[in-house]
Coordinates of C-alpha atoms in Angstrom, one line a residue:
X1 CA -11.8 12.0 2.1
X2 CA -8.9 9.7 2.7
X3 CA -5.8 8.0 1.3
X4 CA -4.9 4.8 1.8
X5 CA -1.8 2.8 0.3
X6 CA 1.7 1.4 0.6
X7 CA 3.5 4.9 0.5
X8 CA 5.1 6.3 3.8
X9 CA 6.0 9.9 4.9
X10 CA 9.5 10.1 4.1
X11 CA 11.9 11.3 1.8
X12 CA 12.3 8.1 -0.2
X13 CA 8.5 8.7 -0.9
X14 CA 8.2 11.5 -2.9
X15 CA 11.4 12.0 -4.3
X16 CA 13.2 14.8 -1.8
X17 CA 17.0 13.2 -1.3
X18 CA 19.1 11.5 -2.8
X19 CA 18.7 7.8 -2.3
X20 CA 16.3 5.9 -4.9
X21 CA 12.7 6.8 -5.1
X22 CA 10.1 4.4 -3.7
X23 CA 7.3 4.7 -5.9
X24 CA 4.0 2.7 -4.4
X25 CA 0.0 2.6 -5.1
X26 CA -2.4 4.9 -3.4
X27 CA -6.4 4.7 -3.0
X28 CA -8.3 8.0 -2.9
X29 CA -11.8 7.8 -1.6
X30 CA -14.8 9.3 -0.3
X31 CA -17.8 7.8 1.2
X32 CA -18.9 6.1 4.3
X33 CA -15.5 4.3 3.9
X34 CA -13.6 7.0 5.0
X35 CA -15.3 6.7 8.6
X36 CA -14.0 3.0 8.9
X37 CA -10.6 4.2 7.9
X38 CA -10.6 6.0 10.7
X39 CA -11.5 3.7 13.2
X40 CA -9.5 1.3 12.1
X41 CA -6.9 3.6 12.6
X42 CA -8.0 4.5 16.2
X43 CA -7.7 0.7 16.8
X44 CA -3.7 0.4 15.9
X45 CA -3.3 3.6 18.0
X46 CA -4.7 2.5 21.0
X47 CA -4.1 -0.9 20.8
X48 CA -1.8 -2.6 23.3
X49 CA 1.7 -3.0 20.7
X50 CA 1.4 0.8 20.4
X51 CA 4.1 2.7 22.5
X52 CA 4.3 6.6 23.7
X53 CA 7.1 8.4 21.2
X54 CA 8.8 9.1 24.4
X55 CA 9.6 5.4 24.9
X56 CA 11.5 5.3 21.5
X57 CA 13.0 8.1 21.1
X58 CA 15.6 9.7 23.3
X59 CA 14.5 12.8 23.6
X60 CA 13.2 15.6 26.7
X61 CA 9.9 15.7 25.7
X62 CA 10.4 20.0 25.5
X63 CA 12.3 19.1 22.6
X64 CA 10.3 17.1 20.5
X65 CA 8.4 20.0 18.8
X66 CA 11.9 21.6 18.0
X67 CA 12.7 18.4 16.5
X68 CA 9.7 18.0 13.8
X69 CA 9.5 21.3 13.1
X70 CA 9.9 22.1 9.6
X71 CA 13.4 24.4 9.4
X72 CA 13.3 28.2 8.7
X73 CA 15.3 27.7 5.9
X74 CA 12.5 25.2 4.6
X75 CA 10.4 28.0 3.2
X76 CA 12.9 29.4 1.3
X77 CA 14.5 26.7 -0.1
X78 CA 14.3 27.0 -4.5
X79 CA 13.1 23.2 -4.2
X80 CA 10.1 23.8 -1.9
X81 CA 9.2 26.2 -4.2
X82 CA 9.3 24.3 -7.5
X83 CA 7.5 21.8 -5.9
X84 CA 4.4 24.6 -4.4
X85 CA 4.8 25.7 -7.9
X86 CA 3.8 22.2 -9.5
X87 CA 1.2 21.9 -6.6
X88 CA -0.8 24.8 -7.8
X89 CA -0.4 23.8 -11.4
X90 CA -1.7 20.2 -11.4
X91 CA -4.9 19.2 -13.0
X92 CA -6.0 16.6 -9.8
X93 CA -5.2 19.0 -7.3
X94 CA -7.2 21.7 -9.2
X95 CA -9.8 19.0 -9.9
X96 CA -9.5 17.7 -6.0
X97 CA -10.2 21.7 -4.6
X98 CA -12.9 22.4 -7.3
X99 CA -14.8 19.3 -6.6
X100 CA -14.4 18.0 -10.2
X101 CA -12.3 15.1 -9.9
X102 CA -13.4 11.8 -11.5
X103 CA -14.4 8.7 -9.6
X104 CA -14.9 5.6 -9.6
X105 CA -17.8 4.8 -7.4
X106 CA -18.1 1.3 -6.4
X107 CA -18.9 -1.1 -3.5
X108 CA -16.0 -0.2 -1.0
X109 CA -14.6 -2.4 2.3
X110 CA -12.0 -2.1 4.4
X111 CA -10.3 -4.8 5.7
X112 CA -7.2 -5.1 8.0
X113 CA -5.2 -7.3 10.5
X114 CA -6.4 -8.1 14.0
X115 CA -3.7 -5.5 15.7
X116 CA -3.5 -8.0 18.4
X117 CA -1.2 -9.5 15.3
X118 CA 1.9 -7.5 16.7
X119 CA 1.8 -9.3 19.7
X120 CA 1.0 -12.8 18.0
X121 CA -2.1 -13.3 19.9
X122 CA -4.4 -12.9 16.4
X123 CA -6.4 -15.8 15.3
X124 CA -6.2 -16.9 11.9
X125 CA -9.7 -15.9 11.1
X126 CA -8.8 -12.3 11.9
X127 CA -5.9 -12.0 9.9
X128 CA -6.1 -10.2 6.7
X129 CA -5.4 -13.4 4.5
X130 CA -8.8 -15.3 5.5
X131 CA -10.4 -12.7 6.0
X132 CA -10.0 -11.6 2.2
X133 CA -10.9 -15.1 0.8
X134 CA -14.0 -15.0 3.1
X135 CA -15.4 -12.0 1.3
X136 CA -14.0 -13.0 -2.1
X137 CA -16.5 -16.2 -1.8
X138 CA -16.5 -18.4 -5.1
X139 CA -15.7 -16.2 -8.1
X140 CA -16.9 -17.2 -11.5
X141 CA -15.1 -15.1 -14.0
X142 CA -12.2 -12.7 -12.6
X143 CA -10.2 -11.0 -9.6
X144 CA -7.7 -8.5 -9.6
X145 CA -5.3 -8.0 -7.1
X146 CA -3.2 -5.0 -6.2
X147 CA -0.6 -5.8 -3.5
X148 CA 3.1 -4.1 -2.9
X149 CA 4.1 -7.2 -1.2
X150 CA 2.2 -10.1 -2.9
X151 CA 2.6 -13.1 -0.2
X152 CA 0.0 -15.5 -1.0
X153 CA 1.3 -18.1 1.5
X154 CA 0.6 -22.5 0.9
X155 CA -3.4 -22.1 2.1
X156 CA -3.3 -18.8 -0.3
X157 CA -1.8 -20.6 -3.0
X158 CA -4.5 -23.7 -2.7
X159 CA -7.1 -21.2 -3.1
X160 CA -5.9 -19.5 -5.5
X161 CA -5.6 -22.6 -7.6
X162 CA -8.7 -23.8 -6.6
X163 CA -10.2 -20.8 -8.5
X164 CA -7.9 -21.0 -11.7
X165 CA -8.7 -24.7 -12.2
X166 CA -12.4 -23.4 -12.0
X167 CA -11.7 -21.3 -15.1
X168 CA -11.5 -17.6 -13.1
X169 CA -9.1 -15.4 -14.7
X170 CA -6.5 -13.8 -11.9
X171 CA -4.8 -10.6 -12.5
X172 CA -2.1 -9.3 -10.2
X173 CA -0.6 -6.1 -9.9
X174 CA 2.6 -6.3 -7.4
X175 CA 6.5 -4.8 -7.2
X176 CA 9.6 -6.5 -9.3
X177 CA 12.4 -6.7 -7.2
X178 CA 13.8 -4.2 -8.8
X179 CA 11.1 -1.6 -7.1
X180 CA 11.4 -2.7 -3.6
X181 CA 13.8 -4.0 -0.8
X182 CA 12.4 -7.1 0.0
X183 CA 13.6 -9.8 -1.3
X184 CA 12.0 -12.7 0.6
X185 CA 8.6 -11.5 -1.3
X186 CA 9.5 -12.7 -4.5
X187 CA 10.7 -16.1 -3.1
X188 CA 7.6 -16.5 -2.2
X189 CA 5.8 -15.5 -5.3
X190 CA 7.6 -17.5 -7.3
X191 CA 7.3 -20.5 -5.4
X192 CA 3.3 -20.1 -5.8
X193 CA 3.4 -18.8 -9.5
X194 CA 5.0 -22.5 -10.7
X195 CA 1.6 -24.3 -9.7
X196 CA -0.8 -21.3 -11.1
X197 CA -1.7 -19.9 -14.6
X198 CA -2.2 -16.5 -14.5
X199 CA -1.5 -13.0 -15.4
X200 CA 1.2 -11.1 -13.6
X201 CA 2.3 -7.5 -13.5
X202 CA 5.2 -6.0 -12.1
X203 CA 6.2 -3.0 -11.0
X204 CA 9.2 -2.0 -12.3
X205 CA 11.5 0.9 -11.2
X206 CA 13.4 1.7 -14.7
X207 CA 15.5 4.3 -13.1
X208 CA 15.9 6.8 -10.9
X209 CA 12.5 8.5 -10.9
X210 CA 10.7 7.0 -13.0
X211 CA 8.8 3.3 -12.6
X212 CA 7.1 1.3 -15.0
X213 CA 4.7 -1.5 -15.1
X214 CA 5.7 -4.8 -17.0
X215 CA 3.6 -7.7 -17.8
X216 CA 4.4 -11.1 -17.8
X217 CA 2.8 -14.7 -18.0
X218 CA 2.7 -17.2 -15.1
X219 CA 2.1 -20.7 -16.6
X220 CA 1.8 -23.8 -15.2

């Protein structure tokens, strides 16, 4: 099995300080996928951009297990234990351990960045970008796109327009600005969405905890 999405390990993730939560989009799957996952992993963590923890942090390396280990007060804290309560009482986890869950199965790939990217020596063709309208081909009736940061960039925009003129339908599922911290994104989704009709969703955070999704129109 594995997980893949926009949601790091951190506080702000799931909702355990104090500061804002970051809500994101996770994939769960299963399959001869999850092999590629992992090498594709294996190749950001042994490519050359990739730097030994003791070059970043300042820390004697006899320390650094004292420093992630989980507190002794941890265990005992009444929040940990709400939260193991609400672990053992949730329908997917029950589903996930019993084997039972739902899925969607479907024609999977995994696509990522040349990781020769963080040292700007990646062509264009290995870039994530191209290499996603390569497999898209030449649509004839819809895509859907689910993307935290939505940055179509001018070739991306072409295309994309190129497919709308064609009659294809485009749906996109991305963050408002209201959900994330990034505010150069949506500069550069709106700059794209005044030359393309399509559907847009965002994703809203409506408060502290809780995020919805909101649907607007992007017309020509």
């Amino acid at each position: 099995m594995t997980l893949v999405g926009g949601r790091n390990i951190g506080d702000a993730y799931f909702g355990a300080g104090e500061e804002p939560l970051f809500s994101d989009l996770d994939v769960m799957a299963i399959g001869p996928v999850v092999e590629d996952v992992a090498d594709d992993f294996a190749r950001y963590w042994y490519c050359k951009s990739v730097s030994p923890l003791q070059q970043v942090l300042d820390v004697p390396e006899g320390e650094m297990a004292d420093r992630i280990e989980l507190p002794a007060s941890w265990h005992n804290d009444a929040m940990t234990h709400r939260y193991l309560r609400k672990m053992e009482s949730s329908p997917f986890i029950n589903h996930l351990v019993d084997g039972t869950l739902p899925l969607i199965w479907a024609k999977t790939r995994l696509l990522s960045d040349d990781p020769a990217k963080g040292e700007g020596k990646a062509k264009r063709h290995s870039l994530l970008p191209q290499r996603l309208f390569d497999i898209m081909g030449s649509p004839s009736e819809r895509i859907d796109i689910i993307s935290s940061y939505f940055v179509p960039t001018r070739a991306g925009v072409a295309q994309l327009l190129r497919m709308v003129r064609k009659g294809v339908k485009i749906a996109i599922l991305t963050n408002s600005l209201a959900a994330n911290d990034v505010a150069v994104v949506h500069a550069d989704t709106r700059a794209g969405a005044k030359n393309c009709s399509a559907m847009a969703w965002n994703y809203m955070n409506s408060s502290r905890r809780v995020n919805k999704v909101v649907r607007y129109t992007i017309a020509a």
